[in-house]
Amino acid sequence: MSAALEILNRPTVLGKLALSNRFVMAPMTRKRSPGGVPTAANAAYYRRRAEGGVGLIITEGALIGHPSASHEDDVPRLTPGAAEEGWRLVTGEVHAAGGRIAAQIWHLGGERRPAETAWTPDRLDDQQIRELLIAYAESARTAARAGFDAVEIHAAHGYLLDEFLWPRTNHRADRFGGSPERRAAFPAEVIRAVRAAIPADMPLIVRFSQFKERDHAARIADTPDELGAILGVFAAAGADVLHASQRRFWEPAFVGDPANLAAWAKRLTGLPVITVGSVGVPRLPVDDLGADLVALGRVLLGNPDWVRLATSGRMREIRPYTKADEDLYY
Ligand SMILES: Cc1cc2nc3c(=O)[nH]c(=O)nc-3n(C[C@H](O)[C@H](O)[C@H](O)COP(=O)(O)O)c2cc1C
């Protein structure tokens, strides 16, 4: 086993949350929850990843209870009632396997279809902003009641909160637009609302990215100073952990320094950081990761037990990822 895998396989803590190792399952939308309600099949899917050695699972994006959040019917919701019951099943199965699980809280923003129905930064008035904050808080409370160990706010990839961070989708002239600090102000209000809705010792993770799903070259911060301004606002609002979403973990975030986005986040804030991006597809981290935890996405689709195999010298039993793995569900 490489030194990096050996270190990642050691137990750790996030605040008061004890984890059996530093491997995280990255959030992956699977669209297998009809009517937005998590099923027994969803619970079994997550349980298998816990049994396979993942220390912390982050669920697929789960929608806040607001009609603007999404047009998708089979993406799970994080709302009281049937969806909450479904999530209780999921968290129960993961805990029974010794795992820990965080709910990823999601609003699609401008990616909602049809596009005319989408709520985007430039369109929102004060009343709509208040409605969204209430819905985020309600989802966070639901997550805590449903047995989640942590929550992750999805502020990456070009969805609502990231649209606030990105100058190309935020032209607001009020306190939510302009400088990096001001573009971070609405995501920060969401962080504050979620923080106030969950137990004080429950870790609050914030996921952010430079790239957008539709624009891989996009950036929310052109310089480390700009990134520091945004992440400083997140930290002050109550973020405990930062999850730096990158497409390839080995790529530098800024010219002139080899540090990736996760390493910069750690350097700029001192907070614990999760790195991610093509780990095992096919590269493995070999030495200092510049991060506390590492998330795995696609390799876990076809290999629920990737962590066990990789940390017990059974690399050869791992199926290499192919696009067809995205159709698998077990
Ligand atoms: C099928 C699929 C669905 C995804 N859904 C989400 C999601 O709901 N939320 C999110 O933040 N990222 C999502 N992602 C991105 C992953 O969390 C992860 O960052 C990405 O796959 C890169 O990691 P990997 O190279 O280990 O797969 C998704 C990725 C895939 C492949």
PDB file of N, CA and C in Angstrom, residues 205-277:
ATOM      1  N   ILE A 205     -20.406  20.825   6.224  1.00  0.00           N
ATOM      2  CA  ILE A 205     -19.433  20.814   5.120  1.00  0.00           C
ATOM      3  C   ILE A 205     -19.962  21.744   4.023  1.00  0.00           C
ATOM      4  N   VAL A 206     -19.076  22.504   3.399  1.00  0.00           N
ATOM      5  CA  VAL A 206     -19.493  23.301   2.240  1.00  0.00           C
ATOM      6  C   VAL A 206     -18.679  22.851   1.033  1.00  0.00           C
ATOM      7  N   ARG A 207     -19.399  22.442  -0.029  1.00  0.00           N
ATOM      8  CA  ARG A 207     -18.719  22.029  -1.270  1.00  0.00           C
ATOM      9  C   ARG A 207     -18.720  23.183  -2.271  1.00  0.00           C
ATOM     10  N   PHE A 208     -17.543  23.469  -2.801  1.00  0.00           N
ATOM     11  CA  PHE A 208     -17.427  24.548  -3.789  1.00  0.00           C
ATOM     12  C   PHE A 208     -16.502  24.076  -4.900  1.00  0.00           C
ATOM     13  N   SER A 209     -16.523  24.797  -6.029  1.00  0.00           N
ATOM     14  CA  SER A 209     -15.648  24.445  -7.158  1.00  0.00           C
ATOM     15  C   SER A 209     -15.325  25.710  -7.930  1.00  0.00           C
ATOM     16  N   GLN A 210     -14.277  25.630  -8.718  1.00  0.00           N
ATOM     17  CA  GLN A 210     -14.066  26.655  -9.734  1.00  0.00           C
ATOM     18  C   GLN A 210     -14.937  26.321 -10.949  1.00  0.00           C
ATOM     19  N   PHE A 211     -14.847  25.107 -11.451  1.00  0.00           N
ATOM     20  CA  PHE A 211     -15.503  24.728 -12.711  1.00  0.00           C
ATOM     21  C   PHE A 211     -17.015  24.606 -12.560  1.00  0.00           C
ATOM     22  N   LYS A 212     -17.700  24.752 -13.674  1.00  0.00           N
ATOM     23  CA  LYS A 212     -19.143  24.517 -13.744  1.00  0.00           C
ATOM     24  C   LYS A 212     -19.379  23.272 -14.591  1.00  0.00           C
ATOM     25  N   GLU A 213     -20.467  22.601 -14.326  1.00  0.00           N
ATOM     26  CA  GLU A 213     -20.787  21.430 -15.144  1.00  0.00           C
ATOM     27  C   GLU A 213     -20.777  21.791 -16.638  1.00  0.00           C
ATOM     28  N   ARG A 214     -21.247  22.990 -16.958  1.00  0.00           N
ATOM     29  CA  ARG A 214     -21.337  23.401 -18.366  1.00  0.00           C
ATOM     30  C   ARG A 214     -20.135  24.192 -18.842  1.00  0.00           C
ATOM     31  N   ASP A 215     -19.179  24.470 -17.977  1.00  0.00           N
ATOM     32  CA  ASP A 215     -18.022  25.291 -18.361  1.00  0.00           C
ATOM     33  C   ASP A 215     -16.840  24.919 -17.474  1.00  0.00           C
ATOM     34  N   HIS A 216     -16.021  24.030 -17.995  1.00  0.00           N
ATOM     35  CA  HIS A 216     -14.934  23.499 -17.170  1.00  0.00           C
ATOM     36  C   HIS A 216     -13.837  24.527 -16.911  1.00  0.00           C
ATOM     37  N   ALA A 217     -13.787  25.604 -17.713  1.00  0.00           N
ATOM     38  CA  ALA A 217     -12.741  26.614 -17.517  1.00  0.00           C
ATOM     39  C   ALA A 217     -13.191  27.748 -16.589  1.00  0.00           C
ATOM     40  N   ALA A 218     -14.443  27.726 -16.152  1.00  0.00           N
ATOM     41  CA  ALA A 218     -14.978  28.832 -15.342  1.00  0.00           C
ATOM     42  C   ALA A 218     -14.263  28.912 -13.999  1.00  0.00           C
ATOM     43  N   ARG A 219     -14.274  30.114 -13.413  1.00  0.00           N
ATOM     44  CA  ARG A 219     -13.625  30.313 -12.113  1.00  0.00           C
ATOM     45  C   ARG A 219     -14.436  31.285 -11.263  1.00  0.00           C
ATOM     46  N   ILE A 220     -14.550  30.967  -9.962  1.00  0.00           N
ATOM     47  CA  ILE A 220     -15.155  31.927  -9.030  1.00  0.00           C
ATOM     48  C   ILE A 220     -14.083  32.849  -8.455  1.00  0.00           C
ATOM     49  N   ALA A 221     -12.818  32.407  -8.526  1.00  0.00           N
ATOM     50  CA  ALA A 221     -11.717  33.198  -7.954  1.00  0.00           C
ATOM     51  C   ALA A 221     -10.537  33.132  -8.911  1.00  0.00           C
ATOM     52  N   ASP A 222     -10.057  34.285  -9.353  1.00  0.00           N
ATOM     53  CA  ASP A 222      -8.917  34.308 -10.271  1.00  0.00           C
ATOM     54  C   ASP A 222      -7.585  34.253  -9.540  1.00  0.00           C
ATOM     55  N   THR A 223      -7.614  34.564  -8.249  1.00  0.00           N
ATOM     56  CA  THR A 223      -6.368  34.608  -7.474  1.00  0.00           C
ATOM     57  C   THR A 223      -6.603  33.951  -6.111  1.00  0.00           C
ATOM     58  N   PRO A 224      -5.518  33.538  -5.449  1.00  0.00           N
ATOM     59  CA  PRO A 224      -5.669  33.007  -4.094  1.00  0.00           C
ATOM     60  C   PRO A 224      -6.335  34.023  -3.154  1.00  0.00           C
ATOM     61  N   ASP A 225      -6.060  35.309  -3.339  1.00  0.00           N
ATOM     62  CA  ASP A 225      -6.692  36.321  -2.481  1.00  0.00           C
ATOM     63  C   ASP A 225      -8.202  36.305  -2.629  1.00  0.00           C
ATOM     64  N   GLU A 226      -8.674  36.198  -3.872  1.00  0.00           N
ATOM     65  CA  GLU A 226     -10.127  36.152  -4.096  1.00  0.00           C
ATOM     66  C   GLU A 226     -10.723  34.889  -3.477  1.00  0.00           C
ATOM     67  N   LEU A 227     -10.017  33.765  -3.639  1.00  0.00           N
ATOM     68  CA  LEU A 227     -10.507  32.525  -3.036  1.00  0.00           C
ATOM     69  C   LEU A 227     -10.555  32.664  -1.515  1.00  0.00           C
ATOM     70  N   GLY A 228      -9.498  33.269  -0.958  1.00  0.00           N
ATOM     71  CA  GLY A 228      -9.450  33.459   0.491  1.00  0.00           C
ATOM     72  C   GLY A 228     -10.608  34.323   0.986  1.00  0.00           C
ATOM     73  N   ALA A 229     -10.972  35.330   0.182  1.00  0.00           N
ATOM     74  CA  ALA A 229     -12.085  36.208   0.580  1.00  0.00           C
ATOM     75  C   ALA A 229     -13.387  35.410   0.656  1.00  0.00           C
ATOM     76  N   ILE A 230     -13.636  34.586  -0.349  1.00  0.00           N
ATOM     77  CA  ILE A 230     -14.877  33.790  -0.382  1.00  0.00           C
ATOM     78  C   ILE A 230     -14.893  32.773   0.757  1.00  0.00           C
ATOM     79  N   LEU A 231     -13.795  32.039   0.890  1.00  0.00           N
ATOM     80  CA  LEU A 231     -13.778  30.972   1.909  1.00  0.00           C
ATOM     81  C   LEU A 231     -13.776  31.553   3.320  1.00  0.00           C
ATOM     82  N   GLY A 232     -13.189  32.739   3.477  1.00  0.00           N
ATOM     83  CA  GLY A 232     -13.224  33.409   4.777  1.00  0.00           C
ATOM     84  C   GLY A 232     -14.656  33.735   5.184  1.00  0.00           C
ATOM     85  N   VAL A 233     -15.467  34.152   4.218  1.00  0.00           N
ATOM     86  CA  VAL A 233     -16.877  34.439   4.493  1.00  0.00           C
ATOM     87  C   VAL A 233     -17.600  33.143   4.885  1.00  0.00           C
ATOM     88  N   PHE A 234     -17.302  32.050   4.188  1.00  0.00           N
ATOM     89  CA  PHE A 234     -17.920  30.751   4.533  1.00  0.00           C
ATOM     90  C   PHE A 234     -17.547  30.350   5.964  1.00  0.00           C
ATOM     91  N   ALA A 235     -16.265  30.476   6.284  1.00  0.00           N
ATOM     92  CA  ALA A 235     -15.800  30.045   7.614  1.00  0.00           C
ATOM     93  C   ALA A 235     -16.463  30.895   8.702  1.00  0.00           C
ATOM     94  N   ALA A 236     -16.549  32.200   8.466  1.00  0.00           N
ATOM     95  CA  ALA A 236     -17.156  33.085   9.470  1.00  0.00           C
ATOM     96  C   ALA A 236     -18.637  32.764   9.654  1.00  0.00           C
ATOM     97  N   ALA A 237     -19.276  32.251   8.608  1.00  0.00           N
ATOM     98  CA  ALA A 237     -20.711  31.930   8.694  1.00  0.00           C
ATOM     99  C   ALA A 237     -20.968  30.592   9.383  1.00  0.00           C
ATOM    100  N   GLY A 238     -19.904  29.791   9.577  1.00  0.00           N
ATOM    101  CA  GLY A 238     -20.111  28.541  10.311  1.00  0.00           C
ATOM    102  C   GLY A 238     -19.753  27.266   9.572  1.00  0.00           C
ATOM    103  N   ALA A 239     -19.057  27.370   8.434  1.00  0.00           N
ATOM    104  CA  ALA A 239     -18.586  26.156   7.757  1.00  0.00           C
ATOM    105  C   ALA A 239     -17.492  25.517   8.609  1.00  0.00           C
ATOM    106  N   ASP A 240     -17.601  24.193   8.830  1.00  0.00           N
ATOM    107  CA  ASP A 240     -16.585  23.474   9.625  1.00  0.00           C
ATOM    108  C   ASP A 240     -15.575  22.756   8.752  1.00  0.00           C
ATOM    109  N   VAL A 241     -16.006  22.378   7.549  1.00  0.00           N
ATOM    110  CA  VAL A 241     -15.185  21.567   6.649  1.00  0.00           C
ATOM    111  C   VAL A 241     -15.416  22.095   5.235  1.00  0.00           C
ATOM    112  N   LEU A 242     -14.352  22.179   4.436  1.00  0.00           N
ATOM    113  CA  LEU A 242     -14.496  22.606   3.049  1.00  0.00           C
ATOM    114  C   LEU A 242     -14.221  21.429   2.123  1.00  0.00           C
ATOM    115  N   HIS A 243     -15.067  21.290   1.108  1.00  0.00           N
ATOM    116  CA  HIS A 243     -14.944  20.186   0.154  1.00  0.00           C
ATOM    117  C   HIS A 243     -14.669  20.828  -1.210  1.00  0.00           C
ATOM    118  N   ALA A 244     -13.400  20.765  -1.618  1.00  0.00           N
ATOM    119  CA  ALA A 244     -12.967  21.453  -2.834  1.00  0.00           C
ATOM    120  C   ALA A 244     -13.149  20.523  -4.022  1.00  0.00           C
ATOM    121  N   SER A 245     -14.162  20.785  -4.815  1.00  0.00           N
ATOM    122  CA  SER A 245     -14.448  19.900  -5.946  1.00  0.00           C
ATOM    123  C   SER A 245     -13.558  20.263  -7.130  1.00  0.00           C
ATOM    124  N   GLN A 246     -12.767  19.270  -7.546  1.00  0.00           N
ATOM    125  CA  GLN A 246     -11.854  19.427  -8.685  1.00  0.00           C
ATOM    126  C   GLN A 246     -12.091  18.249  -9.605  1.00  0.00           C
ATOM    127  N   ARG A 247     -11.786  18.437 -10.886  1.00  0.00           N
ATOM    128  CA  ARG A 247     -11.966  17.314 -11.812  1.00  0.00           C
ATOM    129  C   ARG A 247     -10.771  16.368 -11.736  1.00  0.00           C
ATOM    130  N   ARG A 248      -9.571  16.913 -11.452  1.00  0.00           N
ATOM    131  CA  ARG A 248      -8.367  16.084 -11.324  1.00  0.00           C
ATOM    132  C   ARG A 248      -7.578  16.575 -10.138  1.00  0.00           C
ATOM    133  N   PHE A 249      -7.409  15.720  -9.134  1.00  0.00           N
ATOM    134  CA  PHE A 249      -6.849  16.175  -7.853  1.00  0.00           C
ATOM    135  C   PHE A 249      -5.416  16.661  -7.964  1.00  0.00           C
ATOM    136  N   TRP A 250      -4.710  16.245  -9.022  1.00  0.00           N
ATOM    137  CA  TRP A 250      -3.277  16.586  -9.106  1.00  0.00           C
ATOM    138  C   TRP A 250      -3.046  17.940  -9.797  1.00  0.00           C
ATOM    139  N   GLU A 251      -4.089  18.610 -10.273  1.00  0.00           N
ATOM    140  CA  GLU A 251      -3.863  19.858 -11.016  1.00  0.00           C
ATOM    141  C   GLU A 251      -3.763  21.069 -10.091  1.00  0.00           C
ATOM    142  N   PRO A 252      -2.747  21.936 -10.335  1.00  0.00           N
ATOM    143  CA  PRO A 252      -2.623  23.154  -9.524  1.00  0.00           C
ATOM    144  C   PRO A 252      -3.835  24.057  -9.728  1.00  0.00           C
ATOM    145  N   ALA A 253      -4.211  24.778  -8.659  1.00  0.00           N
ATOM    146  CA  ALA A 253      -5.374  25.664  -8.758  1.00  0.00           C
ATOM    147  C   ALA A 253      -5.010  27.004  -9.388  1.00  0.00           C
ATOM    148  N   PHE A 254      -3.776  27.458  -9.134  1.00  0.00           N
ATOM    149  CA  PHE A 254      -3.353  28.766  -9.652  1.00  0.00           C
ATOM    150  C   PHE A 254      -1.958  28.622 -10.253  1.00  0.00           C
ATOM    151  N   VAL A 255      -1.662  29.466 -11.212  1.00  0.00           N
ATOM    152  CA  VAL A 255      -0.351  29.429 -11.855  1.00  0.00           C
ATOM    153  C   VAL A 255       0.731  29.752 -10.821  1.00  0.00           C
ATOM    154  N   GLY A 256       1.865  29.046 -10.930  1.00  0.00           N
ATOM    155  CA  GLY A 256       3.019  29.412 -10.113  1.00  0.00           C
ATOM    156  C   GLY A 256       3.105  28.710  -8.773  1.00  0.00           C
ATOM    157  N   ASP A 257       2.182  27.769  -8.494  1.00  0.00           N
ATOM    158  CA  ASP A 257       2.225  27.054  -7.221  1.00  0.00           C
ATOM    159  C   ASP A 257       1.564  25.697  -7.459  1.00  0.00           C
ATOM    160  N   PRO A 258       2.217  24.630  -7.022  1.00  0.00           N
ATOM    161  CA  PRO A 258       1.649  23.304  -7.321  1.00  0.00           C
ATOM    162  C   PRO A 258       0.395  22.951  -6.514  1.00  0.00           C
ATOM    163  N   ALA A 259       0.047  23.758  -5.506  1.00  0.00           N
ATOM    164  CA  ALA A 259      -1.090  23.391  -4.635  1.00  0.00           C
ATOM    165  C   ALA A 259      -2.397  23.310  -5.425  1.00  0.00           C
ATOM    166  N   ASN A 260      -3.189  22.271  -5.130  1.00  0.00           N
ATOM    167  CA  ASN A 260      -4.500  22.174  -5.769  1.00  0.00           C
ATOM    168  C   ASN A 260      -5.524  22.998  -4.974  1.00  0.00           C
ATOM    169  N   LEU A 261      -6.774  22.961  -5.421  1.00  0.00           N
ATOM    170  CA  LEU A 261      -7.796  23.813  -4.795  1.00  0.00           C
ATOM    171  C   LEU A 261      -8.019  23.440  -3.327  1.00  0.00           C
ATOM    172  N   ALA A 262      -7.939  22.146  -3.042  1.00  0.00           N
ATOM    173  CA  ALA A 262      -8.139  21.706  -1.656  1.00  0.00           C
ATOM    174  C   ALA A 262      -6.996  22.204  -0.769  1.00  0.00           C
ATOM    175  N   ALA A 263      -5.784  22.078  -1.263  1.00  0.00           N
ATOM    176  CA  ALA A 263      -4.626  22.527  -0.472  1.00  0.00           C
ATOM    177  C   ALA A 263      -4.693  24.031  -0.232  1.00  0.00           C
ATOM    178  N   TRP A 264      -5.131  24.782  -1.249  1.00  0.00           N
ATOM    179  CA  TRP A 264      -5.295  26.225  -1.064  1.00  0.00           C
ATOM    180  C   TRP A 264      -6.362  26.517  -0.011  1.00  0.00           C
ATOM    181  N   ALA A 265      -7.459  25.766  -0.054  1.00  0.00           N
ATOM    182  CA  ALA A 265      -8.547  26.005   0.907  1.00  0.00           C
ATOM    183  C   ALA A 265      -8.039  25.802   2.330  1.00  0.00           C
ATOM    184  N   LYS A 266      -7.228  24.773   2.494  1.00  0.00           N
ATOM    185  CA  LYS A 266      -6.670  24.485   3.818  1.00  0.00           C
ATOM    186  C   LYS A 266      -5.700  25.587   4.247  1.00  0.00           C
ATOM    187  N   ARG A 267      -4.842  25.964   3.324  1.00  0.00           N
ATOM    188  CA  ARG A 267      -3.847  27.001   3.601  1.00  0.00           C
ATOM    189  C   ARG A 267      -4.530  28.330   3.947  1.00  0.00           C
ATOM    190  N   LEU A 268      -5.609  28.653   3.248  1.00  0.00           N
ATOM    191  CA  LEU A 268      -6.248  29.968   3.415  1.00  0.00           C
ATOM    192  C   LEU A 268      -7.139  30.049   4.650  1.00  0.00           C
ATOM    193  N   THR A 269      -7.686  28.916   5.088  1.00  0.00           N
ATOM    194  CA  THR A 269      -8.665  28.956   6.193  1.00  0.00           C
ATOM    195  C   THR A 269      -8.230  28.173   7.427  1.00  0.00           C
ATOM    196  N   GLY A 270      -7.352  27.197   7.251  1.00  0.00           N
ATOM    197  CA  GLY A 270      -6.998  26.314   8.364  1.00  0.00           C
ATOM    198  C   GLY A 270      -8.073  25.285   8.681  1.00  0.00           C
ATOM    199  N   LEU A 271      -9.171  25.269   7.922  1.00  0.00           N
ATOM    200  CA  LEU A 271     -10.237  24.288   8.180  1.00  0.00           C
ATOM    201  C   LEU A 271      -9.852  22.921   7.609  1.00  0.00           C
ATOM    202  N   PRO A 272     -10.436  21.845   8.150  1.00  0.00           N
ATOM    203  CA  PRO A 272     -10.267  20.537   7.517  1.00  0.00           C
ATOM    204  C   PRO A 272     -10.846  20.567   6.100  1.00  0.00           C
ATOM    205  N   VAL A 273     -10.195  19.842   5.204  1.00  0.00           N
ATOM    206  CA  VAL A 273     -10.552  19.918   3.790  1.00  0.00           C
ATOM    207  C   VAL A 273     -10.686  18.524   3.186  1.00  0.00           C
ATOM    208  N   ILE A 274     -11.658  18.384   2.301  1.00  0.00           N
ATOM    209  CA  ILE A 274     -11.817  17.152   1.512  1.00  0.00           C
ATOM    210  C   ILE A 274     -11.347  17.446   0.095  1.00  0.00           C
ATOM    211  N   THR A 275     -10.470  16.590  -0.430  1.00  0.00           N
ATOM    212  CA  THR A 275     -10.061  16.705  -1.824  1.00  0.00           C
ATOM    213  C   THR A 275     -10.785  15.629  -2.632  1.00  0.00           C
ATOM    214  N   VAL A 276     -10.822  15.794  -3.941  1.00  0.00           N
ATOM    215  CA  VAL A 276     -11.567  14.872  -4.810  1.00  0.00           C
ATOM    216  C   VAL A 276     -11.149  15.138  -6.244  1.00  0.00           C
ATOM    217  N   GLY A 277     -11.402  14.168  -7.112  1.00  0.00           N
ATOM    218  CA  GLY A 277     -11.206  14.400  -8.536  1.00  0.00           C
ATOM    219  C   GLY A 277     -10.339  13.356  -9.206  1.00  0.00           C
TER     220      GLY A 277
END
